[in-house]
Amino acid sequence: MSASSFDFSKLFSRRNLIRGAIIGGAGAAIAGVLTAGYLLLVVAPGLPALDAITDYRPKIPLRIYTADKVLIGEFGEEHRDFVAVKDVPEIMKKAILAIEDTRFYEHGGIDWIRAMGAAKSNLSGGFRQGGSTITMQVARNFFLTRDKEISRKLSEVMLAYKIEAALTKDQILELYLNQIYLGQRSFGFGSAAQVYYGKQLKDLSIGEVAMLAGLPKNPSHHNPAVNPKRAKQRQHVVLKRMRELDFITEEQYQKALHEPLRVNNRGQEFETHAEYVAELARQAVFAQFKEDAYTKGISVYTTILKADQDAAYESVRRNVLAYDQRHGYRGPEAFIDLPADGEERDDAIEDALQKRPGSDRLIPAVVLEAGSRTVKVQTVAGEEIEISGEGLALVKPALASGAKAEIKLRPGAVVRIMHGDKKTWIMTQVPQVSAAFVSIDASTGAYHALVGGFDYNLQKFNHVTQAWRQPGSSIKPFIYSSSLEKGFSPGTLINDVPLELTGSDTGNEAWKPQNDDGVYDGPITMRTALAKSKNVASVRLLRNVTVPYAHNYLGKFGFDLAKQPKNLTLALGTGAVTPLQLAGAYAVFANGGYQIEPYLISRIVDGNGAIISETKPPEALAESARVIDARNAFVTDTMLREVTRSGTGAAAGKLGRGDIAGKTGTTNDAFDGWFSGYGGGIVAVSWMGFDEPKSLGGREFGATVAMPIWIDYMRVALQKRPAQERPVPQGLVELNGEWLYEEFMGDAAVHTLDIDSVRVQDGAEPVTN
């Protein structure tokens, strides 16, 4: 071959390629050295210490439980249940590793194979994927931001190696399982299982496990409670990967694919409604531990009993709604304009209903059509519901042709619906009246149930502990009790006739007390006067006991004397009490004469299970706690039992027990309705009234508004409690079927009262005129 035919261009091209390769390799080596130097000399020294993970102390929220360990409240920024890696089901671990980091137990913190694959896919414009390992995610979650900067990524890489050198693989996985955010304010898979499914990890199905495993990539995008369609798609990706790795069988795979999606859409709600209880407990713990209360995993066990609390809640709701239904329909909550376009209409309805505060089972809806016999509504979920027949009973006046515009039902009206007794839909409304209920143990003071209002979500004000209301006739038993110390007995006769008091009698203005029903029975026994709640007879009794004596006597029961009047209206309950205070006072009669201190918290436990504080109920009531004579408690109890047998509380007879005792209470103009009583060792008080005081209605009394709440609760609470019969204390004698203090026997026939005139009947005590 001649020199002239030699192709010098190929030679130079080959040389250029070799030279380029050498230069490129050298450049890469230099870049590698520089990068390594930068990582070791610049990044590494600036890495944070690993104390946060080597001494991992997750933020565990404050949790409140019933006495029978039912969760009723949780307070803290993060919902988290710490679960040790050894307690995490293998299928849960496999699901997470399948989708997040298949070679987790093989790499040293960085999965370079996955990283290169991710880089290639991203550069080629294919499906974008990340190369972060579980260790890198732990580094990011504990120490770094999510900014997409090279410096942050390099720090993440170095931290991953540092973490791998300090911890075992299981320790790293445990951190990941408990720290990762999974939506709905839940952190960690243990908490997510509770939030989304109301289950523990060990109870999840494969489909549910796969759903949770798909959340870390984008918790908001794949949230099954908010985006069920996207969540299902992500779940299928996880299941497919698990099948490819033989983590599940084909049969398990197919079953999980077709498993219905049953997710708790209510968020952080609890099986038992005890919101007012949980808030009281929270306040007590916060007062002691401040902000640490919400992060240190403190658990508070209350004295509340789940069955009792459920019964109290349902009773308050049922009877408040019954009262509200009796007093008619007030009209729609609002009106909106309904667009003609279907999609725009749905958006308008959704926007209007999302502004309505929720109230358990009272579902907001917008009227689509309204006729005299049928009303069609649409809920926020887009469900259209037709209501007819008995379901329209409340709103019939609003469907009449002549109905006023403000109450008339028409398309665009915002209303409430609920399921009736027959599981059919009925029209309803959010009640305006308030109510409260509390029950305590008569001997220990431990709360058994507390409902501070109709709905905590609508009103946080706790009427049990915060509402100071007139007790009305609920105060009378304490006036009658005081009279026993003055020589009176249940057989004392009092003249039930109209009474006119002058200014000199009252120390103020002239006053003419009246019986509620306007009926006067003439001479009646003290027992009958209390049973029938006779106002005039009670005022006459107080005149003889004297106001100063009776006023001071109330202090024995824990009443705030500053809130009780120092005049004859004291007999009619014109002072102020709270339902809780009244429960504590009635407990004195129930337990034989001892004052008890109601308490809610039985013990507080730290995050490690160690008891911080504990309140143990006394084995027996101490004599130092006695505030009234045992004889007084016994005799007053017999009178209160008469109230529930033949008096204003006779409806309690439907409970079929002989140990039920109590007293109705109705204030002037029926502003407040009460029932306070006890049986089976339980003391309970129910109340109903308006926050802005106004009459409950001309035909409403404590017996019609409050007593039904009390009875419905007691029917459940007393099921497993035997009736209590009380032994007769020493120092009592029976005269003509009535009890009298032994020391007053000599005065039984000639007892003289400081009144206008006295006459004595054979076999009876004085009649006051």
Tab-separated table of C-alpha atoms in Angstrom, residues 20-377:
chain	number	residue	atom	x	y	z
A	20	GLY	CA	-10.213	11.759	25.041
A	21	ALA	CA	-10.717	8.602	27.042
A	22	ILE	CA	-7.541	9.239	29.006
A	23	ILE	CA	-8.472	12.826	29.636
A	24	GLY	CA	-12.071	11.878	30.534
A	25	GLY	CA	-10.941	9.155	32.894
A	26	ALA	CA	-8.450	11.462	34.514
A	27	GLY	CA	-11.117	14.149	34.816
A	28	ALA	CA	-13.534	11.706	36.357
A	29	ALA	CA	-10.866	10.514	38.752
A	30	ILE	CA	-10.029	14.087	39.694
A	31	ALA	CA	-13.761	14.895	40.086
A	32	GLY	CA	-14.148	11.790	42.217
A	33	VAL	CA	-11.230	12.769	44.385
A	34	LEU	CA	-12.511	16.317	44.679
A	35	THR	CA	-16.005	15.069	45.487
A	36	ALA	CA	-14.679	12.639	48.050
A	37	GLY	CA	-12.544	15.368	49.519
A	38	TYR	CA	-15.522	17.719	49.623
A	39	LEU	CA	-17.652	15.057	51.296
A	40	LEU	CA	-14.995	14.181	53.864
A	41	LEU	CA	-13.572	17.623	54.528
A	42	VAL	CA	-16.629	19.866	54.082
A	43	VAL	CA	-19.865	17.839	54.331
A	44	ALA	CA	-18.904	15.237	56.944
A	45	PRO	CA	-17.721	17.688	59.630
A	46	GLY	CA	-20.989	19.592	59.294
A	47	LEU	CA	-23.234	16.587	59.741
A	48	PRO	CA	-25.445	16.696	62.824
A	49	ALA	CA	-24.956	14.335	65.745
A	50	LEU	CA	-27.149	11.252	65.686
A	51	ASP	CA	-28.568	11.689	69.189
A	52	ALA	CA	-32.075	12.115	67.803
A	53	ILE	CA	-32.027	8.563	66.444
A	54	THR	CA	-29.578	6.753	68.705
A	55	ASP	CA	-31.679	7.960	71.641
A	56	TYR	CA	-34.966	8.000	69.774
A	57	ARG	CA	-37.770	9.615	71.697
A	58	PRO	CA	-40.747	10.003	69.381
A	59	LYS	CA	-43.403	12.609	70.078
A	60	ILE	CA	-46.192	10.479	71.480
A	61	PRO	CA	-49.442	12.388	72.094
A	62	LEU	CA	-51.376	12.612	75.329
A	63	ARG	CA	-54.036	9.918	75.419
A	64	ILE	CA	-57.128	9.770	77.613
A	65	TYR	CA	-58.846	6.479	78.456
A	66	THR	CA	-61.919	5.261	80.296
A	67	ALA	CA	-61.484	3.110	83.390
A	68	ASP	CA	-61.957	0.081	81.138
A	69	LYS	CA	-59.134	1.257	78.836
A	70	VAL	CA	-61.171	2.618	75.934
A	71	LEU	CA	-59.478	5.539	74.154
A	72	ILE	CA	-61.660	8.667	74.350
A	73	GLY	CA	-59.231	11.471	73.562
A	74	GLU	CA	-55.864	12.250	72.013
A	75	PHE	CA	-54.005	15.558	72.140
A	76	GLY	CA	-50.814	16.482	70.305
A	77	GLU	CA	-49.583	17.712	66.943
A	78	GLU	CA	-48.719	14.198	65.821
A	79	HIS	CA	-50.795	11.041	66.079
A	80	ARG	CA	-48.247	8.335	66.755
A	81	ASP	CA	-48.249	4.823	68.220
A	82	PHE	CA	-44.718	3.556	68.706
A	83	VAL	CA	-44.404	-0.063	67.560
A	84	ALA	CA	-41.166	-1.988	68.114
A	85	VAL	CA	-39.810	-3.556	64.923
A	86	LYS	CA	-40.147	-7.032	66.459
A	87	ASP	CA	-43.891	-6.422	66.841
A	88	VAL	CA	-44.440	-5.318	63.242
A	89	PRO	CA	-45.993	-8.138	61.178
A	90	GLU	CA	-43.659	-9.614	58.563
A	91	ILE	CA	-46.161	-8.894	55.796
A	92	MET	CA	-46.078	-5.200	56.739
A	93	LYS	CA	-42.286	-5.139	56.556
A	94	LYS	CA	-42.297	-6.971	53.232
A	95	ALA	CA	-44.831	-4.576	51.724
A	96	ILE	CA	-42.726	-1.571	52.712
A	97	LEU	CA	-39.465	-3.088	51.498
A	98	ALA	CA	-41.098	-4.195	48.244
A	99	ILE	CA	-42.103	-0.676	47.263
A	100	GLU	CA	-39.557	1.472	49.100
A	101	ASP	CA	-36.240	-0.379	49.328
A	102	THR	CA	-36.043	-3.982	48.110
A	103	ARG	CA	-32.287	-4.352	48.835
A	104	PHE	CA	-32.461	-2.631	52.235
A	105	TYR	CA	-30.775	-5.513	54.067
A	106	GLU	CA	-28.047	-5.771	51.380
A	107	HIS	CA	-26.777	-2.235	50.745
A	108	GLY	CA	-24.752	-0.048	53.071
A	109	GLY	CA	-27.081	2.943	53.039
A	110	ILE	CA	-27.051	3.784	49.331
A	111	ASP	CA	-28.507	1.426	46.736
A	112	TRP	CA	-26.287	2.360	43.794
A	113	ILE	CA	-28.030	-0.087	41.471
A	114	ARG	CA	-31.384	1.538	42.134
A	115	ALA	CA	-29.867	5.025	42.010
A	116	MET	CA	-28.353	4.395	38.549
A	117	GLY	CA	-31.610	2.934	37.329
A	118	ALA	CA	-33.535	5.931	38.606
A	119	ALA	CA	-31.091	8.332	36.971
A	120	LYS	CA	-31.323	6.518	33.630
A	121	SER	CA	-35.129	6.471	33.761
A	122	ASN	CA	-35.362	10.135	34.672
A	123	LEU	CA	-32.859	11.239	31.972
A	124	SER	CA	-34.640	9.211	29.283
A	125	GLY	CA	-37.921	10.883	30.121
A	126	GLY	CA	-39.517	7.661	31.309
A	127	PHE	CA	-41.431	7.030	34.536
A	128	ARG	CA	-39.791	9.248	37.142
A	129	GLN	CA	-38.579	7.363	40.161
A	130	GLY	CA	-36.477	8.090	43.206
A	131	GLY	CA	-33.349	6.382	44.394
A	132	SER	CA	-33.730	7.145	48.094
A	133	THR	CA	-33.267	4.187	50.379
A	134	ILE	CA	-35.042	3.766	53.692
A	135	THR	CA	-31.850	4.877	55.422
A	136	MET	CA	-31.733	8.029	53.299
A	137	GLN	CA	-35.389	8.732	54.118
A	138	VAL	CA	-34.610	8.373	57.826
A	139	ALA	CA	-31.764	10.860	57.390
A	140	ARG	CA	-34.052	13.282	55.604
A	141	ASN	CA	-36.972	12.920	58.024
A	142	PHE	CA	-34.875	13.486	61.128
A	143	PHE	CA	-32.212	15.954	60.032
A	144	LEU	CA	-32.775	17.550	56.626
A	145	THR	CA	-35.232	19.619	54.637
A	146	ARG	CA	-36.864	18.435	51.423
A	147	ASP	CA	-35.190	21.114	49.292
A	148	LYS	CA	-33.954	19.700	45.993
A	149	GLU	CA	-30.385	20.999	46.208
A	150	ILE	CA	-27.150	19.150	45.488
A	151	SER	CA	-25.689	20.114	48.872
A	152	ARG	CA	-28.715	18.647	50.671
A	153	LYS	CA	-28.505	15.436	48.635
A	154	LEU	CA	-24.819	15.049	49.406
A	155	SER	CA	-25.542	15.555	53.099
A	156	GLU	CA	-28.250	12.919	52.844
A	157	VAL	CA	-25.796	10.434	51.327
A	158	MET	CA	-23.185	11.036	54.015
A	159	LEU	CA	-25.788	10.873	56.776
A	160	ALA	CA	-27.031	7.569	55.414
A	161	TYR	CA	-23.528	6.086	55.731
A	162	LYS	CA	-23.148	7.563	59.199
A	163	ILE	CA	-26.495	6.090	60.290
A	164	GLU	CA	-25.620	2.670	58.860
A	165	ALA	CA	-22.379	2.719	60.856
A	166	ALA	CA	-24.180	3.598	64.092
A	167	LEU	CA	-27.305	1.431	63.958
A	168	THR	CA	-28.384	-2.029	62.922
A	169	LYS	CA	-30.695	-2.539	59.980
A	170	ASP	CA	-33.611	-3.401	62.275
A	171	GLN	CA	-33.018	-0.248	64.308
A	172	ILE	CA	-33.067	1.857	61.147
A	173	LEU	CA	-36.251	0.172	59.939
A	174	GLU	CA	-37.856	0.740	63.331
A	175	LEU	CA	-37.109	4.461	63.076
A	176	TYR	CA	-38.643	4.576	59.624
A	177	LEU	CA	-41.755	2.650	60.643
A	178	ASN	CA	-42.490	5.049	63.496
A	179	GLN	CA	-41.360	8.429	62.152
A	180	ILE	CA	-42.688	8.561	58.585
A	181	TYR	CA	-45.680	10.851	57.920
A	182	LEU	CA	-48.647	9.000	56.443
A	183	GLY	CA	-51.419	11.610	56.214
A	184	GLN	CA	-54.364	12.488	58.462
A	185	ARG	CA	-51.882	13.825	61.062
A	186	SER	CA	-50.674	10.263	61.614
A	187	PHE	CA	-46.990	9.481	62.000
A	188	GLY	CA	-45.816	5.901	61.758
A	189	PHE	CA	-47.611	2.815	60.544
A	190	GLY	CA	-49.068	1.920	63.940
A	191	SER	CA	-50.915	5.222	64.107
A	192	ALA	CA	-51.950	5.058	60.437
A	193	ALA	CA	-53.510	1.635	60.994
A	194	GLN	CA	-55.647	3.128	63.760
A	195	VAL	CA	-56.547	6.295	61.862
A	196	TYR	CA	-57.464	4.689	58.538
A	197	TYR	CA	-58.802	1.328	59.707
A	198	GLY	CA	-59.322	1.529	63.463
A	199	LYS	CA	-57.110	-1.551	63.832
A	200	GLN	CA	-53.741	-2.605	65.161
A	201	LEU	CA	-51.056	-3.545	62.630
A	202	LYS	CA	-51.368	-7.245	63.462
A	203	ASP	CA	-55.038	-7.204	62.461
A	204	LEU	CA	-54.612	-5.712	58.964
A	205	SER	CA	-55.353	-7.677	55.810
A	206	ILE	CA	-52.831	-7.852	52.954
A	207	GLY	CA	-54.880	-5.316	51.023
A	208	GLU	CA	-54.858	-2.919	53.960
A	209	VAL	CA	-51.131	-3.446	54.497
A	210	ALA	CA	-50.454	-2.630	50.839
A	211	MET	CA	-52.585	0.492	51.077
A	212	LEU	CA	-50.527	1.807	53.998
A	213	ALA	CA	-47.241	0.838	52.358
A	214	GLY	CA	-48.156	2.996	49.378
A	215	LEU	CA	-48.577	6.165	51.435
A	216	PRO	CA	-44.967	7.331	52.099
A	217	LYS	CA	-44.333	8.392	48.506
A	218	ASN	CA	-47.086	11.043	48.626
A	219	PRO	CA	-49.408	10.859	51.667
A	220	SER	CA	-51.805	13.557	50.510
A	221	HIS	CA	-52.035	12.285	46.922
A	222	HIS	CA	-52.599	8.657	47.946
A	223	ASN	CA	-54.704	9.298	51.075
A	224	PRO	CA	-57.510	6.683	50.932
A	225	ALA	CA	-59.826	8.826	53.068
A	226	VAL	CA	-59.564	11.748	50.639
A	227	ASN	CA	-58.528	10.228	47.307
A	228	PRO	CA	-59.783	6.618	47.290
A	229	LYS	CA	-59.277	6.186	43.526
A	230	ARG	CA	-55.613	7.235	43.595
A	231	ALA	CA	-55.055	5.260	46.779
A	232	LYS	CA	-56.425	2.139	45.119
A	233	GLN	CA	-54.123	2.627	42.123
A	234	ARG	CA	-51.117	2.995	44.390
A	235	GLN	CA	-52.188	-0.069	46.374
A	236	HIS	CA	-52.229	-2.108	43.174
A	237	VAL	CA	-48.661	-1.002	42.397
A	238	VAL	CA	-47.554	-2.219	45.819
A	239	LEU	CA	-49.390	-5.525	45.483
A	240	LYS	CA	-47.913	-6.131	42.045
A	241	ARG	CA	-44.399	-5.554	43.349
A	242	MET	CA	-45.059	-7.878	46.317
A	243	ARG	CA	-46.199	-10.575	43.898
A	244	GLU	CA	-43.141	-10.110	41.665
A	245	LEU	CA	-40.900	-10.668	44.672
A	246	ASP	CA	-42.929	-13.722	45.785
A	247	PHE	CA	-43.801	-12.016	49.044
A	248	ILE	CA	-47.406	-13.120	48.457
A	249	THR	CA	-48.976	-15.954	46.495
A	250	GLU	CA	-51.079	-15.531	43.391
A	251	GLU	CA	-54.185	-16.374	45.412
A	252	GLN	CA	-53.339	-13.745	48.032
A	253	TYR	CA	-52.592	-11.242	45.282
A	254	GLN	CA	-55.941	-11.719	43.560
A	255	LYS	CA	-57.853	-11.620	46.821
A	256	ALA	CA	-56.163	-8.377	47.878
A	257	LEU	CA	-56.758	-6.779	44.480
A	258	HIS	CA	-60.497	-7.305	44.780
A	259	GLU	CA	-60.812	-6.555	48.485
A	260	PRO	CA	-63.315	-3.691	49.072
A	261	LEU	CA	-61.776	-0.472	50.322
A	262	ARG	CA	-63.159	0.137	53.815
A	263	VAL	CA	-61.511	3.229	55.214
A	264	ASN	CA	-62.489	5.317	58.211
A	265	ASN	CA	-63.468	8.631	56.639
A	266	ARG	CA	-64.236	10.280	59.976
A	267	GLY	CA	-60.600	10.942	60.826
A	268	GLN	CA	-59.633	11.064	64.475
A	269	GLU	CA	-62.907	10.068	66.100
A	270	PHE	CA	-63.485	7.719	68.979
A	271	GLU	CA	-65.941	4.936	69.551
A	272	THR	CA	-67.223	6.477	72.784
A	273	HIS	CA	-68.333	10.121	72.853
A	274	ALA	CA	-66.611	11.592	75.890
A	275	GLU	CA	-65.216	14.823	74.510
A	276	TYR	CA	-66.061	16.875	77.592
A	277	VAL	CA	-64.381	14.260	79.789
A	278	ALA	CA	-61.252	14.214	77.629
A	279	GLU	CA	-61.003	17.988	77.739
A	280	LEU	CA	-61.267	18.059	81.543
A	281	ALA	CA	-58.489	15.473	81.768
A	282	ARG	CA	-56.363	17.386	79.263
A	283	GLN	CA	-56.654	20.576	81.279
A	284	ALA	CA	-55.588	18.782	84.446
A	285	VAL	CA	-52.532	17.180	82.824
A	286	PHE	CA	-51.491	20.361	81.012
A	287	ALA	CA	-51.612	22.279	84.289
A	288	GLN	CA	-49.035	19.828	85.644
A	289	PHE	CA	-46.779	19.130	82.651
A	290	LYS	CA	-47.330	22.123	80.329
A	291	GLU	CA	-46.291	21.466	76.678
A	292	ASP	CA	-44.581	18.178	77.585
A	293	ALA	CA	-48.067	16.787	78.129
A	294	TYR	CA	-48.519	16.583	74.347
A	295	THR	CA	-45.255	14.864	73.370
A	296	LYS	CA	-44.114	12.524	76.153
A	297	GLY	CA	-46.585	9.697	75.648
A	298	ILE	CA	-48.516	10.346	78.837
A	299	SER	CA	-51.615	8.209	79.318
A	300	VAL	CA	-54.467	9.274	81.575
A	301	TYR	CA	-56.940	6.731	82.909
A	302	THR	CA	-60.198	8.269	84.051
A	303	THR	CA	-62.882	6.783	86.272
A	304	ILE	CA	-65.407	6.947	83.420
A	305	LEU	CA	-67.091	3.645	82.514
A	306	LYS	CA	-67.612	3.093	78.793
A	307	ALA	CA	-71.096	1.565	79.088
A	308	ASP	CA	-72.233	4.334	81.430
A	309	GLN	CA	-70.774	7.052	79.224
A	310	ASP	CA	-72.402	5.626	76.106
A	311	ALA	CA	-75.753	5.440	77.915
A	312	ALA	CA	-75.447	9.022	79.172
A	313	TYR	CA	-74.484	10.399	75.766
A	314	GLU	CA	-77.273	8.628	73.933
A	315	SER	CA	-79.806	9.617	76.578
A	316	VAL	CA	-78.899	13.299	76.399
A	317	ARG	CA	-78.990	13.294	72.590
A	318	ARG	CA	-82.282	11.379	72.387
A	319	ASN	CA	-84.153	13.448	74.950
A	320	VAL	CA	-82.862	16.817	73.782
A	321	LEU	CA	-84.010	15.955	70.260
A	322	ALA	CA	-87.380	14.806	71.644
A	323	TYR	CA	-87.812	18.139	73.451
A	324	ASP	CA	-86.808	20.028	70.314
A	325	GLN	CA	-89.301	18.092	68.184
A	326	ARG	CA	-92.087	18.890	70.664
A	327	HIS	CA	-91.528	22.592	70.194
A	328	GLY	CA	-91.731	22.767	66.438
A	329	TYR	CA	-89.663	23.542	63.375
A	330	ARG	CA	-87.696	26.793	63.306
A	331	GLY	CA	-86.933	26.701	59.602
A	332	PRO	CA	-83.889	25.959	57.395
A	333	GLU	CA	-80.417	26.903	58.570
A	334	ALA	CA	-79.781	28.880	55.380
A	335	PHE	CA	-80.803	29.249	51.754
A	336	ILE	CA	-78.569	29.020	48.684
A	337	ASP	CA	-79.159	29.575	44.984
A	338	LEU	CA	-79.009	26.330	43.026
A	339	PRO	CA	-77.381	26.625	39.559
A	340	ALA	CA	-79.164	24.842	36.714
A	341	ASP	CA	-75.983	23.072	35.571
A	342	GLY	CA	-75.547	19.747	37.343
A	343	GLU	CA	-71.803	20.058	38.023
A	344	GLU	CA	-72.091	23.662	39.165
A	345	ARG	CA	-75.039	22.701	41.351
A	346	ASP	CA	-73.035	19.912	43.008
A	347	ASP	CA	-70.189	22.322	43.671
A	348	ALA	CA	-72.567	24.882	45.200
A	349	ILE	CA	-74.138	22.234	47.449
A	350	GLU	CA	-70.759	20.890	48.541
A	351	ASP	CA	-69.488	24.393	49.315
A	352	ALA	CA	-72.586	25.250	51.357
A	353	LEU	CA	-72.616	22.021	53.357
A	354	GLN	CA	-68.902	22.034	54.158
A	355	LYS	CA	-69.511	25.293	56.014
A	356	ARG	CA	-72.066	23.611	58.263
A	357	PRO	CA	-70.614	22.368	61.570
A	358	GLY	CA	-71.011	18.636	61.945
A	359	SER	CA	-73.176	17.124	64.675
A	360	ASP	CA	-73.238	13.381	65.266
A	361	ARG	CA	-75.839	11.790	62.956
A	362	LEU	CA	-77.528	15.125	62.155
A	363	ILE	CA	-76.503	15.256	58.515
A	364	PRO	CA	-76.617	18.574	56.641
A	365	ALA	CA	-78.308	18.492	53.251
A	366	VAL	CA	-79.708	20.852	50.621
A	367	VAL	CA	-83.308	20.585	49.408
A	368	LEU	CA	-83.604	19.801	45.704
A	369	GLU	CA	-87.385	19.434	45.543
A	370	ALA	CA	-90.097	20.160	48.112
A	371	GLY	CA	-93.704	19.034	47.807
A	372	SER	CA	-96.492	18.566	50.319
A	373	ARG	CA	-95.787	14.826	50.557
A	374	THR	CA	-92.162	14.388	49.509
A	375	VAL	CA	-88.902	16.244	49.961
A	376	LYS	CA	-85.739	15.381	48.022
A	377	VAL	CA	-82.374	16.450	49.420
